GROMACS .gro file of C-alpha atoms in nm:
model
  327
    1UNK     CA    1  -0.149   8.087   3.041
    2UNK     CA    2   0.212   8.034   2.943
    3UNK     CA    3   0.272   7.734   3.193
    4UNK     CA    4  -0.024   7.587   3.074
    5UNK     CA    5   0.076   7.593   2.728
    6UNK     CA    6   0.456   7.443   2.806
    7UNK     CA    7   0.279   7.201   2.993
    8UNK     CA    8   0.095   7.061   2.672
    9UNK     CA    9   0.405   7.088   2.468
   10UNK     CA   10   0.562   6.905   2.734
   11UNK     CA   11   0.301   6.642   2.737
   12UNK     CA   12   0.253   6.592   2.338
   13UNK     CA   13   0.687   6.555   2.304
   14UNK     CA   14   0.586   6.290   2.577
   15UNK     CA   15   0.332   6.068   2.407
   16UNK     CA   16   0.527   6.123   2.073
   17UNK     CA   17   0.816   5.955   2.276
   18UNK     CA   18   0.660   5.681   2.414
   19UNK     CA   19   0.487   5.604   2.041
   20UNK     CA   20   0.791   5.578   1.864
   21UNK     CA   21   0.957   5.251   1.965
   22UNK     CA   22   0.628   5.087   1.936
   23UNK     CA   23   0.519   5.175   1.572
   24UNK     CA   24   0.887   5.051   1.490
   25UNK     CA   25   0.817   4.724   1.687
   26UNK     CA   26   0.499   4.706   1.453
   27UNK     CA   27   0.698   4.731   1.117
   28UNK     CA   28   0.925   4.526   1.185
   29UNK     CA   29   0.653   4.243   1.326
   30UNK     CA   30   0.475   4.298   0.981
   31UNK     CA   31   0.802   4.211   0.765
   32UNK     CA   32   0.821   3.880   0.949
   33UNK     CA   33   0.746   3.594   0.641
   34UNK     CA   34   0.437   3.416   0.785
   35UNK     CA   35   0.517   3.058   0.843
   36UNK     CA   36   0.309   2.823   0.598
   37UNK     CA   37   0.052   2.592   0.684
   38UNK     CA   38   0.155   2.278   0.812
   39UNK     CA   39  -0.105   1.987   0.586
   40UNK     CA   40  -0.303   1.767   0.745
   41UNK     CA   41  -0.372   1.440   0.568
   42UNK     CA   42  -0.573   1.158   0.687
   43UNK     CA   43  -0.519   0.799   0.601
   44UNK     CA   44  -0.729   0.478   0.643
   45UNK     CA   45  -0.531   0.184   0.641
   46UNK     CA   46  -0.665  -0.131   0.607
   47UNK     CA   47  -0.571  -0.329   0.900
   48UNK     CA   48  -0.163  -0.490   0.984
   49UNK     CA   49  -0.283  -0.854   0.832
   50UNK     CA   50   0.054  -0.897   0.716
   51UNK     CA   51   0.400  -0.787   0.709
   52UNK     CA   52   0.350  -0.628   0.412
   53UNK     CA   53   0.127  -0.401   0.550
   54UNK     CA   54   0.293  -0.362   0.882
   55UNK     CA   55   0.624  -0.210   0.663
   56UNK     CA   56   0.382  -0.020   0.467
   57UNK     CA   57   0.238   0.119   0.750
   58UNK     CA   58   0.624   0.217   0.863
   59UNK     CA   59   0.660   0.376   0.557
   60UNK     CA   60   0.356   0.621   0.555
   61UNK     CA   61   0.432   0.746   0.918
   62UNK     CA   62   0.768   0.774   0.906
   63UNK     CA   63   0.750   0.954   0.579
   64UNK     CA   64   0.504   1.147   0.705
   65UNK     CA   65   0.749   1.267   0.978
   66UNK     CA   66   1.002   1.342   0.762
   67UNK     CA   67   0.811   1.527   0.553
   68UNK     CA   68   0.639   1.783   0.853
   69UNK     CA   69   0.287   1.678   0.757
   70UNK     CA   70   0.066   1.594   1.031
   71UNK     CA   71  -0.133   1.208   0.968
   72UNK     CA   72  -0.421   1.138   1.135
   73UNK     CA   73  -0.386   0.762   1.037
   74UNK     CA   74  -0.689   0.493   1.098
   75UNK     CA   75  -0.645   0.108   1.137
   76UNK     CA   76  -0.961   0.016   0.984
   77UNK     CA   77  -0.938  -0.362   1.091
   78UNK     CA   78  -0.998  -0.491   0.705
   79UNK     CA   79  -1.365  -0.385   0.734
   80UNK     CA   80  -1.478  -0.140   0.422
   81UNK     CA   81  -1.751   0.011   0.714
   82UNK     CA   82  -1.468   0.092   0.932
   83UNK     CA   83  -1.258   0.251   0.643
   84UNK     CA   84  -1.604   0.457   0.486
   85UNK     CA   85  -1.648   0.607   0.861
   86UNK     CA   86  -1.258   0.727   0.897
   87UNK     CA   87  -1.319   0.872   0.588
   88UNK     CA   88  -1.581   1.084   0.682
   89UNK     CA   89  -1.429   1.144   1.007
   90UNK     CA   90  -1.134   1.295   0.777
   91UNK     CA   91  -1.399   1.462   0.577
   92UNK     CA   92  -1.612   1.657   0.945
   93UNK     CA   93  -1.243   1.744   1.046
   94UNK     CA   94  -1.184   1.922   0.674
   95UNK     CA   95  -0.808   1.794   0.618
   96UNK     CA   96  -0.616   1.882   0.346
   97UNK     CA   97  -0.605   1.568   0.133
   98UNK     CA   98  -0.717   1.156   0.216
   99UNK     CA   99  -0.549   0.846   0.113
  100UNK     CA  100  -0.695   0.525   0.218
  101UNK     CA  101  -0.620   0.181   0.056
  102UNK     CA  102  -0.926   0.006  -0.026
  103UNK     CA  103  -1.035  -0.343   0.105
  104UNK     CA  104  -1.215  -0.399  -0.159
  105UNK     CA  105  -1.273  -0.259  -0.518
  106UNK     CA  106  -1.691  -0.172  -0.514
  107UNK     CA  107  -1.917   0.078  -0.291
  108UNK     CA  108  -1.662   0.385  -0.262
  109UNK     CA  109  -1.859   0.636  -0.464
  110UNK     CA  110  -2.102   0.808  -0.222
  111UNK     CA  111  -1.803   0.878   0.084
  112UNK     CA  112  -1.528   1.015  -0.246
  113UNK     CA  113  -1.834   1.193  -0.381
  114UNK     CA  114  -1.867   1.381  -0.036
  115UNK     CA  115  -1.500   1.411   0.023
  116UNK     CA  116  -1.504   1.596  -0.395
  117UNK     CA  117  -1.783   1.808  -0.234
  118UNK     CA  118  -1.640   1.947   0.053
  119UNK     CA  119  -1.272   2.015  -0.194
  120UNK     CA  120  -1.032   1.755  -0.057
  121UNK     CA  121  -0.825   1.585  -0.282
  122UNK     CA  122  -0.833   1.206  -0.250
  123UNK     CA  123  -0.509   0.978  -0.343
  124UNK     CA  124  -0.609   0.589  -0.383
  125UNK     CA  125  -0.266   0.353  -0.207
  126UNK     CA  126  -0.176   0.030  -0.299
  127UNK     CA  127  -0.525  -0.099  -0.381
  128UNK     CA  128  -0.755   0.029  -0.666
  129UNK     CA  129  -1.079   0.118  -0.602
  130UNK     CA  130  -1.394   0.058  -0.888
  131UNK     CA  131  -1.511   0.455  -0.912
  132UNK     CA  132  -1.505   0.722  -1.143
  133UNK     CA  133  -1.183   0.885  -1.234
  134UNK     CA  134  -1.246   1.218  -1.162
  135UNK     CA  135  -1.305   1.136  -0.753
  136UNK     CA  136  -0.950   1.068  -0.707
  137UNK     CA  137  -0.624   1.270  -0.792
  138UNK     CA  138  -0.364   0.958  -0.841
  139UNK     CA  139  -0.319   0.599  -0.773
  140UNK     CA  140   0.016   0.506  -0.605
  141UNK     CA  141   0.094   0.147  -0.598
  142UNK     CA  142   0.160  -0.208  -0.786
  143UNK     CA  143   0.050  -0.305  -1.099
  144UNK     CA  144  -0.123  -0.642  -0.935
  145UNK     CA  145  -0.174  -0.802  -1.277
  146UNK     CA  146   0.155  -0.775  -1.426
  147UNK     CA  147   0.267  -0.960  -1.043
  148UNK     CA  148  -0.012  -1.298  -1.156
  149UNK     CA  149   0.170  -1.270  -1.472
  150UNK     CA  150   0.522  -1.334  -1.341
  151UNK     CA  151   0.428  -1.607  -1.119
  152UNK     CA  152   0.263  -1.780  -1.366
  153UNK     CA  153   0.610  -1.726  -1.599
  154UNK     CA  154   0.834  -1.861  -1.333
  155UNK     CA  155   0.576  -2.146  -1.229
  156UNK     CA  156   0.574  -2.227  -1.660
  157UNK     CA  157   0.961  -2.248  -1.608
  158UNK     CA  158   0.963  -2.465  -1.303
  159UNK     CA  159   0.677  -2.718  -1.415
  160UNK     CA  160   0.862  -2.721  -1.772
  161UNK     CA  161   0.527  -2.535  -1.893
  162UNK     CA  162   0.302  -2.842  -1.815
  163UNK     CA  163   0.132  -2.927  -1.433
  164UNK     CA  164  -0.174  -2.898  -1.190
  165UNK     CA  165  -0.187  -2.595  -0.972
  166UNK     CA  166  -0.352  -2.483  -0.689
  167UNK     CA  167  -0.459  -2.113  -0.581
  168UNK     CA  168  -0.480  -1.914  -0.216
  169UNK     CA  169  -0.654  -1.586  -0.301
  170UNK     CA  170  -0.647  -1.314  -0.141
  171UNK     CA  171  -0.922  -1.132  -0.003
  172UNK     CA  172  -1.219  -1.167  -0.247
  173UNK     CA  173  -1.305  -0.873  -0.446
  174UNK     CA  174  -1.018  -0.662  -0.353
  175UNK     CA  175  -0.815  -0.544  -0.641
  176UNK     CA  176  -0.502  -0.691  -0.552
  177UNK     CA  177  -0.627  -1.058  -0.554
  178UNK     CA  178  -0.868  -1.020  -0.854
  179UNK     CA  179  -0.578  -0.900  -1.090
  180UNK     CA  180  -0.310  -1.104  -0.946
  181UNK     CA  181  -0.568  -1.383  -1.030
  182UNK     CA  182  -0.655  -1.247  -1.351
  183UNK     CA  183  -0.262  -1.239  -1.441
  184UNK     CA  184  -0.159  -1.558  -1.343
  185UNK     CA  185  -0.477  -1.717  -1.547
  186UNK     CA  186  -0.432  -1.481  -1.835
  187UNK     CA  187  -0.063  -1.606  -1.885
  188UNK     CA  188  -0.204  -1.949  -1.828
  189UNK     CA  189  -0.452  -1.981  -2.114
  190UNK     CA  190  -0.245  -1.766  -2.354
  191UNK     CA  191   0.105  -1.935  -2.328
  192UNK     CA  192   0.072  -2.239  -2.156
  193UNK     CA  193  -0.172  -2.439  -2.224
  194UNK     CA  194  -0.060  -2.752  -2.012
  195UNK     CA  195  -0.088  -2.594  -1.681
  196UNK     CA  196  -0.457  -2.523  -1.523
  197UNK     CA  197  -0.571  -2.429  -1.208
  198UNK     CA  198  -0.749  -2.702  -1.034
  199UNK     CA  199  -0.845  -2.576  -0.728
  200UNK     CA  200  -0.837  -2.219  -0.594
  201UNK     CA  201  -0.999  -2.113  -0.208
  202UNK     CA  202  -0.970  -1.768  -0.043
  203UNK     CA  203  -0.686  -1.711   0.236
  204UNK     CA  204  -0.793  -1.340   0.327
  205UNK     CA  205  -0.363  -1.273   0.272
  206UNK     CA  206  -0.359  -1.430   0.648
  207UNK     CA  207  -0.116  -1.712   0.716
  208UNK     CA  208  -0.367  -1.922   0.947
  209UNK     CA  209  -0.574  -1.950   0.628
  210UNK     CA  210  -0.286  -2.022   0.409
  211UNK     CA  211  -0.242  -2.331   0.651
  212UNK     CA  212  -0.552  -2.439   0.664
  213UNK     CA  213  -0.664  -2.406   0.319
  214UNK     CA  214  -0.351  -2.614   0.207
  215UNK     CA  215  -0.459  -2.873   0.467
  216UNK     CA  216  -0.759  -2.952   0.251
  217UNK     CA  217  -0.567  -2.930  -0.051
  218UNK     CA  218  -0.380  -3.218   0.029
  219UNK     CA  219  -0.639  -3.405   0.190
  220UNK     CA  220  -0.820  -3.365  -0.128
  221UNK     CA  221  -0.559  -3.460  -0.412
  222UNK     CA  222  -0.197  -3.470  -0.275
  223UNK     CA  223  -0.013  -3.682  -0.557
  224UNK     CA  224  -0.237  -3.462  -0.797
  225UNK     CA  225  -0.037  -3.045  -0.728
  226UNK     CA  226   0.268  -2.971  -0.880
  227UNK     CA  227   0.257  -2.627  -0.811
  228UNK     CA  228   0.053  -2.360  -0.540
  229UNK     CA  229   0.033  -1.997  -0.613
  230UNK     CA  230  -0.005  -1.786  -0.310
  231UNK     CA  231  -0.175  -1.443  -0.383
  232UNK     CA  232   0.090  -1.349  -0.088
  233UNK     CA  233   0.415  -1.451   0.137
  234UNK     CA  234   0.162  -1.486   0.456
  235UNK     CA  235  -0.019  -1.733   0.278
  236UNK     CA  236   0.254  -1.949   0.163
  237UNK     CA  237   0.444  -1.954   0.465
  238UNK     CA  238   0.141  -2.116   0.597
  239UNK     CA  239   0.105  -2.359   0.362
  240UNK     CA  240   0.419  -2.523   0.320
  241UNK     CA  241   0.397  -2.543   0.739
  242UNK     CA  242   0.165  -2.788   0.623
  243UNK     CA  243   0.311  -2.933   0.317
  244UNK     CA  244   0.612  -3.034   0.505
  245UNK     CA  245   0.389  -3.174   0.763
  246UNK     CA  246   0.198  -3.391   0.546
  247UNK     CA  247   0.581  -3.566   0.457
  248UNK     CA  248   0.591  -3.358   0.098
  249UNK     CA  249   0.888  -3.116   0.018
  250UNK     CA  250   0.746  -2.772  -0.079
  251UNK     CA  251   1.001  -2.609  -0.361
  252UNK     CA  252   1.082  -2.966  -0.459
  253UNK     CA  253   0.748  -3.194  -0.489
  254UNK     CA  254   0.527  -2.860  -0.505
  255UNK     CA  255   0.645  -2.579  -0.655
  256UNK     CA  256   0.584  -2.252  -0.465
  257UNK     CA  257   0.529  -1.931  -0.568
  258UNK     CA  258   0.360  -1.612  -0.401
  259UNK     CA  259   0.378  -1.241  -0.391
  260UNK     CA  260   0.512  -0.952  -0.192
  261UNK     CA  261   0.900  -1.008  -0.123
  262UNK     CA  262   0.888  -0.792   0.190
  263UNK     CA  263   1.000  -0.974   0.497
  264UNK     CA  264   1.309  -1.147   0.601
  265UNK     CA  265   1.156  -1.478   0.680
  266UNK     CA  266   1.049  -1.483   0.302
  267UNK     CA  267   1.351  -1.404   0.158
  268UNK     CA  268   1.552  -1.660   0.422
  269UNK     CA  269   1.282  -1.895   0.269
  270UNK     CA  270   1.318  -1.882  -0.075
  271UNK     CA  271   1.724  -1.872   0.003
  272UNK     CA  272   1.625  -2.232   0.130
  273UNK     CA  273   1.416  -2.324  -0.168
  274UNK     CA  274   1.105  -2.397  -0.003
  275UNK     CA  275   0.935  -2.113  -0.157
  276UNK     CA  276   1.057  -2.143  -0.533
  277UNK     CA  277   0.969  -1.757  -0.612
  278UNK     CA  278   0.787  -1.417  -0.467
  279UNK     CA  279   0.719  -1.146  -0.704
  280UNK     CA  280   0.813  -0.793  -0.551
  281UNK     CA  281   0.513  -0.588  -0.424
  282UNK     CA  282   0.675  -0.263  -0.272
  283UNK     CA  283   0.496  -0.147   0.040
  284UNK     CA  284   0.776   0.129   0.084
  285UNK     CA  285   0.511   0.378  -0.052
  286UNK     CA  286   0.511   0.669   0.193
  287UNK     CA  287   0.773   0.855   0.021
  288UNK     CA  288   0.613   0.836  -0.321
  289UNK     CA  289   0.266   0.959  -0.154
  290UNK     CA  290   0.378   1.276   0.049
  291UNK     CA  291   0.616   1.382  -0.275
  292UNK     CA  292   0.299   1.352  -0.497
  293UNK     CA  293   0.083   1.547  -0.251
  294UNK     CA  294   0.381   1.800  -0.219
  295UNK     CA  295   0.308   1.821  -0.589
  296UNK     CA  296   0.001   1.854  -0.650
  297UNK     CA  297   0.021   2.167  -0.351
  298UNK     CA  298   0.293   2.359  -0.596
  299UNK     CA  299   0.024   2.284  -0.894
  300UNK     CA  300   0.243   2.055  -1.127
  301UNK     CA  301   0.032   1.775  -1.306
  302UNK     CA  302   0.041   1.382  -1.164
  303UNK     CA  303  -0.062   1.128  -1.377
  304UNK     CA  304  -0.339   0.897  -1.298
  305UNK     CA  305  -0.152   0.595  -1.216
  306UNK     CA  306   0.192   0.613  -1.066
  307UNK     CA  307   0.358   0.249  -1.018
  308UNK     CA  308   0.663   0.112  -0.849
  309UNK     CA  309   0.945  -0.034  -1.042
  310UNK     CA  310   0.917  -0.410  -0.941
  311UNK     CA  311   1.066  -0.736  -1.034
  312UNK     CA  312   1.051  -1.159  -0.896
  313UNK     CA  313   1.288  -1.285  -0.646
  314UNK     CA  314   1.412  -1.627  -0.669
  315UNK     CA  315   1.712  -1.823  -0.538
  316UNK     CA  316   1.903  -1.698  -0.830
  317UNK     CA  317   1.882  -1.321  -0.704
  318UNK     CA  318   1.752  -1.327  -0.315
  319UNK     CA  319   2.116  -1.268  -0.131
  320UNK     CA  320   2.069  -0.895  -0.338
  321UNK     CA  321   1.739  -0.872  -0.151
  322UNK     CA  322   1.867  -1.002   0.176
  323UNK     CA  323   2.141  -0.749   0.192
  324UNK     CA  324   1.900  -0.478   0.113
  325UNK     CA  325   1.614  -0.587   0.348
  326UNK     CA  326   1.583  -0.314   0.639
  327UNK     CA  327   1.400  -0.516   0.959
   0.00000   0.00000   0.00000
């Protein structure tokens, strides 16, 4: 009787023992600080027509990177159907916020409606899109209108504020080429009344286009341009290709302005005069979006429209640019 009850002493100093280092082990796993959650974010580019969007393309996954935020990033091939289905392919796989850059302005209501449904913020990049304000958190980009408006300054001091210009767009209805448009005519009717636009085609921002709208240009009225504004560099690279090929001098018989300011080849270009003027368009906007979305996750207010501090480059200031210029 005596053994027996050792024998369970023995055996209860035993398990007592043997629990000991365990429930330690467990306090000390439950003082660990949890790790937090790593965000998700999908994006739905537009497409790489240019190499404006290439570097802003850069820019968004490298930032991305840096920032330990995991993109699932979509070339949507400058279709809007393309762009609608990453979004609710972003939408199925519930990430933690979307930022797409609209092709175009209209028909983005229904997919930012379901994204609002299902709680994930939406930021709108580069391009604005025509819906209600309270789908989307921010806008991060350019102010496209205040761009038209600077070409159409420098083109007034060029022409001495009297000439016959000629337009590539940009891809119809998207909100870059509608208020860089809307700018350049604006400034136009209210300041110079001696300049007009006498013809204007769409280029799609692709340099083929820029080429071959130019073409016709000349073919149509040669003697009759003093000045082209190109809704982008892309564009106007193409078209003085074909200016000078036609026997004109572009920056000297036809002055040349566009937009964007990006690439080397631009910059080496206006250094050479052929393009007269590009006004800066950042693309360098991946930064800017992961610091607002960092943001909005610690609860601080963003306002509605956040835009980059832009200005024109022209022979007078484009060896600053070229020193800066990264690729």
């Amino acid at each position: 009787m005596k053994l027996n009850i050792v024998l369970i002493l023995m055996l209860c100093l035993a398990l007592v023992s043997c629990a000991g280092p365990k429930a330690a082990e467990s306090k000390e796993v439950s003082n660990t600080p949890k790790t937090s959650k790593k965000l998700i974010v999908g994006y739905a580019q537009i497409g790489a027509e240019s190499e404006w969007r290439l570097a802003n393309t850069r820019s968004i996954q490298e930032a991305a990177k840096a920032e330990n935020i995991e993109l699932l990033f979509t070339d949507c091939m400058q279709k809007q159907e393309n762009q609608i289905v990453a979004i609710k392919s972003f939408i199925a796989q519930k990430v933690d916020y979307i930022a797409f850059s609209p092709v175009i302005e209209s028909g983005w209501n229904d997919v930012l409606t379901a994204a609002q449904k299902a709680n994930i913020p939406v930021i709108i990049v580069d391009r604005k899109a025509n819906v209600d304000e309270n789908l989307y958190k921010t806008f991060i980009g350019s102010d496209f209108y205040e761009e038209g408006r600077k070409a159409a300054i420098e083109m007034a001091e060029l022409l001495n504020k009297k000439g016959n210009i000629c337009e590539i767009q940009g891809t119809l209805g998207s909100d870059a080429a509608t208020k860089r448009k809307m700018g350049f005519e604006d400034e136009l009717k209210k300041n110079y009344p001696n300049m007009k636009i006498v013809r204007s085609e769409v280029g799609d921002f692709y340099r083929e286009k820029g080429n071959e709208i130019m073409k016709s240009f000349l073919k149509a009225e040669a003697k009759n341009i003093d000045g082209l504004f190109a809704h982008n560099d892309e564009m106007a690279l193409g078209a003085i290709e074909e200016i000078e090929a036609y026997g004109i001098k572009p920056g000297v018989d036809i002055k040349v302005i566009s937009v964007d300011a990006v690439s080397k080849e631009i910059l080496e270009t206006i250094k050479t005069g052929k393009i007269n003027a590009s006004a800066e368009c950042n693309p360098y906007l991946g930064p800017l979006l992961f610091e607002t979305i960092r943001k909005i996750e610690r609860g601080e207010k963003v306002q509605k429209n956040i835009y980059s501090d832009e200005s024109i480059v022209t022979t007078k200031n484009v060896d600053e640019y070229l020193r800066k210029i990264s690729y």
